[in-house]
Short mmCIF file of C-alpha atoms (C1' of nucleotides) in Angstrom, two decimals:
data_model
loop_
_atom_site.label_atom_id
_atom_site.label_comp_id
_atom_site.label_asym_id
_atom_site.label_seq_id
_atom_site.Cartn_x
_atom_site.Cartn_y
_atom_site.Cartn_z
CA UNK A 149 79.49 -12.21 -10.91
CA UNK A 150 79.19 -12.76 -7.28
CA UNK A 151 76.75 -15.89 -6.58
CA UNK A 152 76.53 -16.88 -2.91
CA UNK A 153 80.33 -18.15 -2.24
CA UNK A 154 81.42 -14.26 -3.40
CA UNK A 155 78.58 -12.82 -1.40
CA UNK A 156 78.97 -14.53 1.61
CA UNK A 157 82.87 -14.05 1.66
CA UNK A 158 82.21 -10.25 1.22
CA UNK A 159 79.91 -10.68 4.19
CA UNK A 160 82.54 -12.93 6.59
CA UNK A 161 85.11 -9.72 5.38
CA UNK A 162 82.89 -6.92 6.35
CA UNK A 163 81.74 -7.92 9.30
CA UNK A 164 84.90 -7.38 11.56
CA UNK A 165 84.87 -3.93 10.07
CA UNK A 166 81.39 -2.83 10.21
CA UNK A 167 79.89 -4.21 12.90
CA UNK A 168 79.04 -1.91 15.45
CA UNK A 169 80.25 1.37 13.60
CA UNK A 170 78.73 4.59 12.60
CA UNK A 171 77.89 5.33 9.30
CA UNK A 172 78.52 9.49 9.19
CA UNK A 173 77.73 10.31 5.71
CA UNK A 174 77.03 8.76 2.70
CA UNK A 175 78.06 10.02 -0.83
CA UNK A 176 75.93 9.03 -3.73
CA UNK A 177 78.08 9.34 -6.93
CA UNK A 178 75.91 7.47 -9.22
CA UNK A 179 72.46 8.67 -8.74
CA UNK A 180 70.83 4.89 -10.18
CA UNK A 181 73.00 3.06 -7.81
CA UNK A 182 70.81 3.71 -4.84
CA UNK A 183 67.25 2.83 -4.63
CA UNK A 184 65.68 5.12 -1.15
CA UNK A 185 66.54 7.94 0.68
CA UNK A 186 70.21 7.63 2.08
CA UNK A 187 69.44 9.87 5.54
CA UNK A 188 67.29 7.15 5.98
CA UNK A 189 70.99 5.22 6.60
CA UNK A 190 73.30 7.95 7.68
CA UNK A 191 73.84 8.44 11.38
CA UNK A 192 73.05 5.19 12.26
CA UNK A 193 74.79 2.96 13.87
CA UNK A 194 75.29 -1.39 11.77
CA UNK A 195 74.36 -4.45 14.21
CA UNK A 196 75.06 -7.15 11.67
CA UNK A 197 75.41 -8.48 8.61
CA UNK A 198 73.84 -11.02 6.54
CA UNK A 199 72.70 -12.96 3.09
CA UNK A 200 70.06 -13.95 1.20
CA UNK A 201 71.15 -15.59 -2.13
CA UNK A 202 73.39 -13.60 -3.73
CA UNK A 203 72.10 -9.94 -1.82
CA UNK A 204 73.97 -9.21 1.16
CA UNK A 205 71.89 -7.38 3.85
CA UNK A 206 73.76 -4.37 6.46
CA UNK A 207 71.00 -4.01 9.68
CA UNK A 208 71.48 -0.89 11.31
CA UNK A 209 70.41 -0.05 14.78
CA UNK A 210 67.41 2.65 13.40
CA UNK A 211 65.59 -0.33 12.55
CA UNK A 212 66.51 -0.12 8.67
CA UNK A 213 68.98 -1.91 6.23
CA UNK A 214 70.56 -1.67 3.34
CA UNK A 215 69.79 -4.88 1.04
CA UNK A 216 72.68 -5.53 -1.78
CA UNK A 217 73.47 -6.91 -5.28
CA UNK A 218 76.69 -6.68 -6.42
CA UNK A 219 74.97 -8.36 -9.80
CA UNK A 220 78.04 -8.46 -12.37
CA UNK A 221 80.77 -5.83 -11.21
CA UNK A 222 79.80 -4.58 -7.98
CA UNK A 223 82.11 -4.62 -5.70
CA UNK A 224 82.42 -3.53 -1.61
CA UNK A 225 86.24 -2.30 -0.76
CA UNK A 226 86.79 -1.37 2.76
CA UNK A 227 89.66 1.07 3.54
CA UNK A 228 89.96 1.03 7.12
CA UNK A 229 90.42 4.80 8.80
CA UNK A 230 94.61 5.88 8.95
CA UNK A 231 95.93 3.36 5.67
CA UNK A 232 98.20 4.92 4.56
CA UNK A 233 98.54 5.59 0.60
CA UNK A 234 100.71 3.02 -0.72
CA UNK A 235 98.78 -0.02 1.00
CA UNK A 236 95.60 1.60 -0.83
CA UNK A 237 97.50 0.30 -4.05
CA UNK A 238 95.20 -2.31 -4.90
CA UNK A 239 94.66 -4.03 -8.27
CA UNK A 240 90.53 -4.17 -8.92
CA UNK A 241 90.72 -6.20 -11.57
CA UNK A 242 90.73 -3.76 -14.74
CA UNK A 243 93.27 -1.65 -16.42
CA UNK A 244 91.36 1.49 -15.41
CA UNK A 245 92.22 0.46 -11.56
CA UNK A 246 95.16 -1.69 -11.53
CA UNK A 247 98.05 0.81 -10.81
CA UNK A 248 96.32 3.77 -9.36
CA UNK A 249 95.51 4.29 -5.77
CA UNK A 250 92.44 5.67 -6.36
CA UNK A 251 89.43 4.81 -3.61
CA UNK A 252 87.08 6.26 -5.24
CA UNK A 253 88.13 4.78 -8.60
CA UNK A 254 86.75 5.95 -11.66
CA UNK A 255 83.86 3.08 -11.26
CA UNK A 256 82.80 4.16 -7.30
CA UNK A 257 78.76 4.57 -6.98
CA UNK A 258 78.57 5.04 -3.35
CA UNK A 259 80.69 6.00 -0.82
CA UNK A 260 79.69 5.21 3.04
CA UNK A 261 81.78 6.85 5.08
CA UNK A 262 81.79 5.11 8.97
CA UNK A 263 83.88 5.22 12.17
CA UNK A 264 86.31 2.88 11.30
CA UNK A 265 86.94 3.58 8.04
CA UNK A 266 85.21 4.46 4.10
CA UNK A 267 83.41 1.74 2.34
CA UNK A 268 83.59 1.64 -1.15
CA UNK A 269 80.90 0.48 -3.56
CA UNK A 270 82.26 0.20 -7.30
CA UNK A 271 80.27 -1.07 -9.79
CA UNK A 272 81.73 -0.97 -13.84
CA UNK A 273 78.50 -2.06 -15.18
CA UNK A 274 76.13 -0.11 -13.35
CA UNK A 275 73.93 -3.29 -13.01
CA UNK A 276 74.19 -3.66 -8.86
CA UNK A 277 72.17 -1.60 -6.37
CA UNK A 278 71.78 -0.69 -2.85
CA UNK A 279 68.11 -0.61 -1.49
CA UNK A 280 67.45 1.45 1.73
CA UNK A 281 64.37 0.07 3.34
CA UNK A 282 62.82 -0.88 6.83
CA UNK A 283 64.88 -3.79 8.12
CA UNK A 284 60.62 -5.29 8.48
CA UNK A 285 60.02 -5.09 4.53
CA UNK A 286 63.02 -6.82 3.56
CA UNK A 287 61.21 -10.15 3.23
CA UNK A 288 58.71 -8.10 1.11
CA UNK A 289 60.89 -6.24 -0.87
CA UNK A 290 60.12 -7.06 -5.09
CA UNK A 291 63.28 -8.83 -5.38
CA UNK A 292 63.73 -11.13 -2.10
CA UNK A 293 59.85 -11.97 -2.40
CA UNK A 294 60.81 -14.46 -5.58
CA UNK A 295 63.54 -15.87 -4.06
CA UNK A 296 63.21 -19.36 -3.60
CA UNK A 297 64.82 -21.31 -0.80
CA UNK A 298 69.01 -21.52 0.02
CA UNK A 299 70.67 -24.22 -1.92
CA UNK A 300 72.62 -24.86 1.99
CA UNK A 301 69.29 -25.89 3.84
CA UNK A 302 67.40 -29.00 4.32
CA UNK A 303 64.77 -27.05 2.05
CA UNK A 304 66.93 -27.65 -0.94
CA UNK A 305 66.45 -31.75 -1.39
CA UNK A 306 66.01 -34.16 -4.12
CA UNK A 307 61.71 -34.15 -3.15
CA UNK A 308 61.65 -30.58 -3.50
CA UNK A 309 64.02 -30.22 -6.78
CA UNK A 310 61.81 -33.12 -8.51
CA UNK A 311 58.75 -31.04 -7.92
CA UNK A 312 60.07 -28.33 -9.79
CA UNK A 313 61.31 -30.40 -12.69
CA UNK A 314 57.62 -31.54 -12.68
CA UNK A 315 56.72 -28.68 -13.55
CA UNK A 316 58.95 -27.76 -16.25
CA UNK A 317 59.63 -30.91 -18.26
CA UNK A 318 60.58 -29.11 -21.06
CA UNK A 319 63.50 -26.57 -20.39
CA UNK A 320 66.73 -27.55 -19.68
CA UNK A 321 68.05 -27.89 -16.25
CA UNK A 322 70.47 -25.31 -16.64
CA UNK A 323 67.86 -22.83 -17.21
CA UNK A 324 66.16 -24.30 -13.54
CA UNK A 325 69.56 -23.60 -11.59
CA UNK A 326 70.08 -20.60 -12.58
CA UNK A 327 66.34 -19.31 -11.75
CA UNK A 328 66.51 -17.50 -8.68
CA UNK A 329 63.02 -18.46 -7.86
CA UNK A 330 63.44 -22.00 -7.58
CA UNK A 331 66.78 -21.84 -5.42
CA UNK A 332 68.51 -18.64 -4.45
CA UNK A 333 72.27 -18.23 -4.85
CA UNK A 334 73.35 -20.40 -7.68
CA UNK A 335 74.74 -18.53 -10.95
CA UNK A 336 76.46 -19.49 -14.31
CA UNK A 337 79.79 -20.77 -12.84
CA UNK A 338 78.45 -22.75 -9.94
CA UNK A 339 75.95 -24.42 -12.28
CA UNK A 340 78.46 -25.78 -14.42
CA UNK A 341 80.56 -26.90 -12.14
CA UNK A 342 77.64 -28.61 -10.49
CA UNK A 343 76.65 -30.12 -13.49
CA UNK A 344 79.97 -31.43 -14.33
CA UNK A 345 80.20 -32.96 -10.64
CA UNK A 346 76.79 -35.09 -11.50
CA UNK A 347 77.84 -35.91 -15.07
CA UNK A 348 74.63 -34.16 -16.47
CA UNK A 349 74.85 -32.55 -19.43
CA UNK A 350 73.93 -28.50 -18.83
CA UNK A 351 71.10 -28.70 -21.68
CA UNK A 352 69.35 -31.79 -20.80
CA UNK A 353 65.51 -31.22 -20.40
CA UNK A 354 64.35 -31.40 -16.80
CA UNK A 355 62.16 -34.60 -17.75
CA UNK A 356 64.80 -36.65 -18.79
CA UNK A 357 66.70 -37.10 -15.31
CA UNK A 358 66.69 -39.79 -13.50
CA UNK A 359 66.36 -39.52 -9.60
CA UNK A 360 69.63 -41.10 -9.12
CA UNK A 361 70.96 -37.81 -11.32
CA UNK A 362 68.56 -35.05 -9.19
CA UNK A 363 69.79 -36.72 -5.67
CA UNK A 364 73.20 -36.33 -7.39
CA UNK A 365 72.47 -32.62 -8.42
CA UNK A 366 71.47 -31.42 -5.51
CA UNK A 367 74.35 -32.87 -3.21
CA UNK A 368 76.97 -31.50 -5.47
CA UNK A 369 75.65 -27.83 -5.95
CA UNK A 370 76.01 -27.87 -2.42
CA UNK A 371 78.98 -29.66 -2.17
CA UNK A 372 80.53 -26.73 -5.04
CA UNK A 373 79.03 -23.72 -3.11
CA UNK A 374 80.95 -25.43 0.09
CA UNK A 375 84.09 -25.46 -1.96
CA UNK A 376 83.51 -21.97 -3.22
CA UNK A 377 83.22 -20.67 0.31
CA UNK A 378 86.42 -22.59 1.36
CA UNK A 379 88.31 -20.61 -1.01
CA UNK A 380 86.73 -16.77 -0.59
CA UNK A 381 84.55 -17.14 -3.94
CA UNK A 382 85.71 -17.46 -7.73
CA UNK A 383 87.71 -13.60 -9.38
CA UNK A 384 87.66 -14.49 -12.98
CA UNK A 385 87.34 -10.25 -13.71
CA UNK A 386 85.95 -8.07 -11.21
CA UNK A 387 85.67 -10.03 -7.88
CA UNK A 388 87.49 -8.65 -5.50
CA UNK A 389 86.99 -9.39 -1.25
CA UNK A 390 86.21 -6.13 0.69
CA UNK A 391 90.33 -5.72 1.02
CA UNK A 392 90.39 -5.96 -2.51
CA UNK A 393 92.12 -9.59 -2.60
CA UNK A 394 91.28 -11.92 -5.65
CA UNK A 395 89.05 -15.43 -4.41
CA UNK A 396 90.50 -18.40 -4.95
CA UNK A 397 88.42 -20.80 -5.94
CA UNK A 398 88.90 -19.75 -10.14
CA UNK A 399 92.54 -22.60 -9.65
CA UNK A 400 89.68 -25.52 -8.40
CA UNK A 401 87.06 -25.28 -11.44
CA UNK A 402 86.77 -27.76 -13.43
CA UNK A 403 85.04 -26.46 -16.45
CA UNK A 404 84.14 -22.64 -16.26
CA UNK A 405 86.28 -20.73 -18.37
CA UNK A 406 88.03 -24.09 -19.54
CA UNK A 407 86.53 -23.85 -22.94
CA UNK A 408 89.19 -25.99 -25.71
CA UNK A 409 90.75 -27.33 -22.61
CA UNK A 410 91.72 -31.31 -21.33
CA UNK A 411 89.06 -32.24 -19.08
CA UNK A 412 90.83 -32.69 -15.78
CA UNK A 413 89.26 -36.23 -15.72
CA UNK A 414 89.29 -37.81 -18.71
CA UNK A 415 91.26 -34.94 -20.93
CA UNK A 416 89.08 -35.02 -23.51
CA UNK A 417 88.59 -30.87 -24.56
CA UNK A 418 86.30 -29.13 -22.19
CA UNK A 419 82.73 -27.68 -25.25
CA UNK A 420 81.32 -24.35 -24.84
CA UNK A 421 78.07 -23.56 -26.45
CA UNK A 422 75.18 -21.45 -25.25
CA UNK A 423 72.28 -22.59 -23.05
CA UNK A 424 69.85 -20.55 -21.40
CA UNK A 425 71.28 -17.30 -23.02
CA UNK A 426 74.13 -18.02 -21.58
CA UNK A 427 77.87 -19.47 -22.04
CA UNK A 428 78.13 -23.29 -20.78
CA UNK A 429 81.10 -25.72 -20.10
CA UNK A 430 80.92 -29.34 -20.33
CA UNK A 431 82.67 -32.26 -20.89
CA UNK A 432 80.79 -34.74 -23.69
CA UNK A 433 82.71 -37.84 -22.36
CA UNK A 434 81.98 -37.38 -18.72
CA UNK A 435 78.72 -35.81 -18.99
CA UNK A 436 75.67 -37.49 -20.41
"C1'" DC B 44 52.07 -20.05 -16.66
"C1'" DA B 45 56.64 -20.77 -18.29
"C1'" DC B 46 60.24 -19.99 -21.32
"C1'" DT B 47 63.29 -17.11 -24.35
"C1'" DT B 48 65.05 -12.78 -25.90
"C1'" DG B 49 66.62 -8.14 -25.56
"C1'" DA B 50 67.84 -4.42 -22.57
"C1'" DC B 51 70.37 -2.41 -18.95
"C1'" DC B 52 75.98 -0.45 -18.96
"C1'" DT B 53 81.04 -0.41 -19.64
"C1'" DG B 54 84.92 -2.67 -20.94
"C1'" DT B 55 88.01 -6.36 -23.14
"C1'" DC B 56 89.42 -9.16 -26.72
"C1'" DC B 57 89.74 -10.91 -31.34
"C1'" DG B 58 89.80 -10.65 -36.36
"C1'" DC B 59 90.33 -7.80 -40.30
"C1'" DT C 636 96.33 1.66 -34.91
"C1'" DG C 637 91.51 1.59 -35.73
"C1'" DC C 638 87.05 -0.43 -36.09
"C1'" DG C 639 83.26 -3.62 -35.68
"C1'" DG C 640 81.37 -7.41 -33.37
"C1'" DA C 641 81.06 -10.86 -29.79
"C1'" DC C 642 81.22 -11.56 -25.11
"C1'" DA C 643 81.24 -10.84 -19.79
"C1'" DG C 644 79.76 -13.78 -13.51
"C1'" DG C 645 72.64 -11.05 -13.15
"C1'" DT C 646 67.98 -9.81 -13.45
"C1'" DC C 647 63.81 -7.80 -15.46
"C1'" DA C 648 60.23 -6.50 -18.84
"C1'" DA C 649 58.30 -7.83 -22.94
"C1'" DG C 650 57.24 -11.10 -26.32
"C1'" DT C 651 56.03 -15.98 -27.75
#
DNA sequence: CACTTGACCTGTCCGC
DNA sequence: TGCGGACAGGTCAAGT
C-alpha cells in the first residue's frame, strides 16, 4: 500500500520518536523480513530519518541504515516506553488486531527495541523488508539503483516525462506511472487519481497524448501526492501512521475504490477494469 | 529492450 | 456454515 504520501507521513511520525535514541536490541520474528546482519544495527544510536520513493531510510550514528518497504501491509507502530495497556488498544486494520492489545500482534516481523520506546514492524503479507547496509551503499543498493527521479522535484517535468513516452509508445500510461524506474513514489491509487485529475483515460497508449495532457499529468500527480501528504496518506486496509491512526486522505479520492459509484463531477458511475495487471478507476465521461 | 504474467504471502469477501 | 475463487495498495524473475 504505502506510496510516498504513506511513507513520508510514517517518516514526519517517527522522527520525534527516534531521532537521537538507542536502538538496544532487535528481535527478528520473521527470519525473511530482514535482509543483513541486525548487530550490524543494535547499539547504535538513529541521527535521522528519510525517503526515497516509497522506502523510508533510519541513519544511525555507526555509519549504517536501515532502508524500508512497507510494500503492501507493512506497517511501523511506535509504542513509546511507560504506555500503559489500555492506550496500546489500537485497531490495525484487520479482525486479527482490532480488539486485542497485542504489540507484537500476530503479524509483527521485527521488533526494535530503543530508549524511548519499542518499534513495531508488522507486515500480514510478508512482502516488506528491512535492509541493513552501510549508510554509503544505499544509493547502490539493487533496489534504490532503478529508482528513477521524485515525482516532487524539478526533475519530474513535462521534457523529461515526454522522453519516456518516447520511448514506449506502445504501453499504456498507467503502466509508465506506476514503473518505479521512470518516477519513484507513485502507486495504483495515486495514479488514478492523477489520471482522473488530467482527464486521461488510465489505458491510453503513451503515444497518443498530447503535450497539453503530459504538462497536465505531471502537475497533477504532484498536485495528488501534495494532497495525500496534507492528509497523513490514504488507509483503505492496512495503513496505519506509526501511532497506529488511520490517514485521511481515503474521504478526498475521487475514483479509487469508487468502482459503480457517481462520479463526484459529472455522476456518471465511476468503471473498473484491469490495466497493467492491476485494478483501475475511471470515469468514461470525464476522461478521454 | 520493453512489456506482461505469475509468484511471493495472508486474509477478506462474495456467490453457491 | 463451508468451500472455491477472485481480489488486495508492490516488486521481481521469467517468459514473450
Amino acid at each position: 500500500m504505502p506510496e510516498l504520501p504513506e511513507a513520508e507521513t510514517v517518516i514526519k511520525g517517527l522522527s520525534k520518536y527516534l531521532t537521537n535514541q538507542r536502538i538496544k536490541n532487535i528481535r527478528v520474528l520473521n527470519k525473511k523480513s530482514l535482509i543483513g546482519a541486525s548487530r550490524q544495527a543494535s547499539k547504535s544510536r538513529v541521527v535521522g530519518l528519510r525517503r526515497r520513493g516509497k522506502s523510508i531510510i533510519i541513519d544511525l550514528d555507526n555509519d549504517h541504515s536501515l532502508l524500508i518497504h512497507l510494500k503492501m501491509t507493512g506497517q511501523l507502530i511506535f509504542i513509546p516506553k511507560g504506555t500503559s495497556r489500555s492506550v496500546r488498544r489500537i485497531n490495525l486494520g484487520h479482525p486479527t488486531n482490532d480488539f486485542v492489545n497485542s504489540m507484537p500482534s500476530n503479524h509483527t516481523r521485527i521488533i526494535f527495541e530503543l530508549t524511548s520506546g519499542t518499534l513495531y514492524f508488522n507486515d500480514l503479507r510478508k512482502f516488506g523488508w528491512i535492509k541493513i547496509l552501510p549508510t554509503k551503499e544505499i544509493e547502490k543498493d539493487s533496489f534504490v539503483a532503478k529508482l528513477g527521479p521524485e515525482p516532487l522535484t524539478k526533475k519530474f517535468n513535462p521534457e523529461y516525462l515526454t522522453n519516456i513516452l518516447k520511448r514506449r509508445p506502445k504501453s499504456s500510461i498507467k503502466a509508465v506511472l506506476l514503473n518505479q524506474s521512470v518516477v519513484a513514489g507513485i502507486g495504483n491509487i495515486y495514479t488514478d487519481e492523477a489520471l482522473f485529475g488530467a482527464k486521461i483515460l488510465p489505458y491510453r497508449k503513451n503515444n497518443t497524448l498530447k503535450p497539453k495532457e503530459i504538462k497536465k499529468l505531471v502537475s497533477e500527480i504532484k498536485k495528488v501526492l501534495k494532497l495525500g501528504i496534507k492528509h497523513s496518506g490514504t488507509s483503505i486496509q492496512n495503513y496505519r501512521d506509526v501511532k497506529g491512526a488511520q490517514g485521511k486522505m481515503q474521504n478526498y479520492l475521487k475514483v479509487y475504490g469508487q468502482a459503480n459509484l457517481p462520479c463526484k463531477t459529472c455522476k456518471q458511475p465511476i468503471q473498473k477494469n484491469k490495466t497493467a495487471g492491476r485494478g483501475t478507476h475511471f470515469c468514461l465521461n470525464c476522461q478521454k
